Short mmCIF file of C-alpha atoms in Angstrom, two decimals:
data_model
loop_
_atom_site.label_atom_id
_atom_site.label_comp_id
_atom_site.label_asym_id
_atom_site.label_seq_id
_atom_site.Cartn_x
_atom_site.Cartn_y
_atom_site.Cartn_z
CA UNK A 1 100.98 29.94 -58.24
CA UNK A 2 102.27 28.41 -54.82
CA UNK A 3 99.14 28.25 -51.74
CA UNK A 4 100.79 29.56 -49.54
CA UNK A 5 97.31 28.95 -46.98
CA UNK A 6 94.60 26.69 -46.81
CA UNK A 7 90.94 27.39 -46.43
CA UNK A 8 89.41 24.73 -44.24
CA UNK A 9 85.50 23.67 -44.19
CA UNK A 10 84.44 23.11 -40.93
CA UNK A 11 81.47 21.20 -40.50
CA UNK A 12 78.60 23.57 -40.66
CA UNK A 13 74.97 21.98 -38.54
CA UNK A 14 72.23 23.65 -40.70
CA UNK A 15 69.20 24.01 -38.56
CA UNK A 16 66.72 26.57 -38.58
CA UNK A 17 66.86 27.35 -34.84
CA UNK A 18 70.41 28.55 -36.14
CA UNK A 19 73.30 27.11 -37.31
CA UNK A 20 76.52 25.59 -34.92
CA UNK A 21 80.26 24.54 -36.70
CA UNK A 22 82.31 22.74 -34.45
CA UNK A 23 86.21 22.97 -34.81
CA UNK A 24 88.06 19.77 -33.16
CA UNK A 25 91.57 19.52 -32.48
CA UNK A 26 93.21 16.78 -34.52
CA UNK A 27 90.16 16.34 -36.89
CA UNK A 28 88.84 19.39 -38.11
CA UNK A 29 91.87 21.57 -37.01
CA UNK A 30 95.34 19.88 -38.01
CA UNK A 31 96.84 20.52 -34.39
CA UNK A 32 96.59 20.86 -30.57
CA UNK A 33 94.37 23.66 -29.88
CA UNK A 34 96.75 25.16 -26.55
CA UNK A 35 95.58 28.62 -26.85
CA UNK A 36 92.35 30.49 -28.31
CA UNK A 37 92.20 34.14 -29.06
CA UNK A 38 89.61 36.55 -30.75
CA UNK A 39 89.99 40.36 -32.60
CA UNK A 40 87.11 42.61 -32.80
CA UNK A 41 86.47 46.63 -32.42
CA UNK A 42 89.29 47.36 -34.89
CA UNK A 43 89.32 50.98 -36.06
CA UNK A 44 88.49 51.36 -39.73
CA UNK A 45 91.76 51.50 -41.84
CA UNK A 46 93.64 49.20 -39.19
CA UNK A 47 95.64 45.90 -39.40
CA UNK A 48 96.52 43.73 -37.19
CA UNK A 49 99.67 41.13 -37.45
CA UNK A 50 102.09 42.33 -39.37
CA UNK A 51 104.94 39.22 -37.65
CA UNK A 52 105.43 35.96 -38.59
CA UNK A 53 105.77 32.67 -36.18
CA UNK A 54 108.83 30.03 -35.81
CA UNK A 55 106.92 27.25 -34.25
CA UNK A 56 102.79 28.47 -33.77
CA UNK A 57 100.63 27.21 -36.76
CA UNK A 58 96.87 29.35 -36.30
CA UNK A 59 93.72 28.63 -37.62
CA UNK A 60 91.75 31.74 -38.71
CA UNK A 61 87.99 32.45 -38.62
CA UNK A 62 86.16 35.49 -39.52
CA UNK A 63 83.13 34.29 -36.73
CA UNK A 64 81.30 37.60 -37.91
CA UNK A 65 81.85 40.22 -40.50
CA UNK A 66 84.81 39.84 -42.94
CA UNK A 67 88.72 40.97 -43.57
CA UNK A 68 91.70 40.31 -45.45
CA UNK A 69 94.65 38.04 -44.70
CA UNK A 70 97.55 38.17 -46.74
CA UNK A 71 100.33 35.63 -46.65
CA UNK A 72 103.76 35.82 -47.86
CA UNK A 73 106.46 33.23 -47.81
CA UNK A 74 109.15 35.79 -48.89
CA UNK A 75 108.82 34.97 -52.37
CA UNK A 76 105.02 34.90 -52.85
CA UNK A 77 102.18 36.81 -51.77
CA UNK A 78 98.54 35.63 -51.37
CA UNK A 79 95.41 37.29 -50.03
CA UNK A 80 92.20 35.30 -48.62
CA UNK A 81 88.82 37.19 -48.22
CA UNK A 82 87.64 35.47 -45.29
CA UNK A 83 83.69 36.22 -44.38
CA UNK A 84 82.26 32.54 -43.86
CA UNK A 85 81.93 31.23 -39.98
CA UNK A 86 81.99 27.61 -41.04
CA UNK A 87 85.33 28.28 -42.94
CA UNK A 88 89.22 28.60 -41.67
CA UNK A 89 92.48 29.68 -43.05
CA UNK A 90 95.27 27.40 -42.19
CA UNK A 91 98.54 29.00 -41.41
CA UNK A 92 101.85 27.42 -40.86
CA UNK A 93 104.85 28.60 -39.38
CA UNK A 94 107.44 30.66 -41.25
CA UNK A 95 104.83 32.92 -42.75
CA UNK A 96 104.38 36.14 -42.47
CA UNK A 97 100.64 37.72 -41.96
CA UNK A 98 98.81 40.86 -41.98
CA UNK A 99 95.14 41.23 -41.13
CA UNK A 100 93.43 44.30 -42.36
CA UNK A 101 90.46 45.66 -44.41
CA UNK A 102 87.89 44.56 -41.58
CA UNK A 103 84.38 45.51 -41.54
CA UNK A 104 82.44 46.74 -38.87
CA UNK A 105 81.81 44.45 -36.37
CA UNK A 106 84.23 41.81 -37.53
CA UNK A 107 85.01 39.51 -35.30
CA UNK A 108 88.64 37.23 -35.73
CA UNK A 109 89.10 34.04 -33.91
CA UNK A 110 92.51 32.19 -33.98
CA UNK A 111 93.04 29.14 -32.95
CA UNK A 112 96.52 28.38 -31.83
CA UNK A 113 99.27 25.25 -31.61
CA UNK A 114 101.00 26.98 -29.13
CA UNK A 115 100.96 28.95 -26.06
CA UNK A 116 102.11 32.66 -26.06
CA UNK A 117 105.65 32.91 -26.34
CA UNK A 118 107.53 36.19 -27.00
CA UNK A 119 110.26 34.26 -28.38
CA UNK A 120 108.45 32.63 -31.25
CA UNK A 121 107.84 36.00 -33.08
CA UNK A 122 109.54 37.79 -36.10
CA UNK A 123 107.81 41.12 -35.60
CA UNK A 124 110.44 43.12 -38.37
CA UNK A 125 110.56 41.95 -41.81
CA UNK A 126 113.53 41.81 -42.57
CA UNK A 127 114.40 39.21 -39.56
CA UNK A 128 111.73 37.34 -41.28
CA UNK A 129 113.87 37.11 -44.43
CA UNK A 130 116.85 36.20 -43.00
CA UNK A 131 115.34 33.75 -40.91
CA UNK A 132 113.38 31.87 -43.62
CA UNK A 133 116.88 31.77 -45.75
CA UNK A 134 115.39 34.71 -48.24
CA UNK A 135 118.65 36.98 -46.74
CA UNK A 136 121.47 37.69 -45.68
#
């Protein structure tokens, strides 16, 4: 089956005065961090993103709690359980996401290659089809 994301490590400092991960642009995350955003306080049986991106790859982290992200390239589908702080789910442009299943007190940092630009999303799915080449 095609990946259609990648689950990062991040370096994870063990220490018993509490742990620290550290996320670097260009090392640990494969881009220029230009923009940092977080979820958190969403209702039970809500999603959030539901668009896809034409030039803004994200890195995802579930900092606390856990939820779903499922992928799809138009062809494929692919869901990712993420509930680890020291781990990330790589997203690249041209596929769409949808974040849901969260538990209470999640909390949903994304690190982002680009600054926000209306103009970069496919919020209806079938633009995202024709865009990607999967229709006419």
């Amino acid at each position: 089956m095609k990946t259609l994301g990648r689950i990062i490590d991040l370096p994870k400092i063990t220490d018993p005065r509490g742990n620290l991960t550290v996320a670097e642009q260009l090392k640990d995350v494969p881009f220029d961090i230009k923009r940092a955003y977080w979820v958190y306080d969403v209702p039970g049986g809500e999603s959030r993103g539901g668009h896809a991106h034409k030039r803004l790859r994200q890195l995802v982290v579930a900092l606390s709690g856990s939820f779903h992200v499922t992928l799809d390239d138009g062809e494929h589908r692919q869901t990712y359980l993420l509930n680890h702080p020291w781990q990330a789910l790589l997203i690249e442009t041209g596929t769409w996401r949808t974040l849901d299943d969260f538990s209470s007190g999640a909390v949903c940092l994304v690190l982002a290659s680009e600054v926000f630009d209306e103009e970069d999303y496919i919020y209806d799915y079938d633009d995202f089809l024709t865009y990607i080449g999967k229709k006419e």
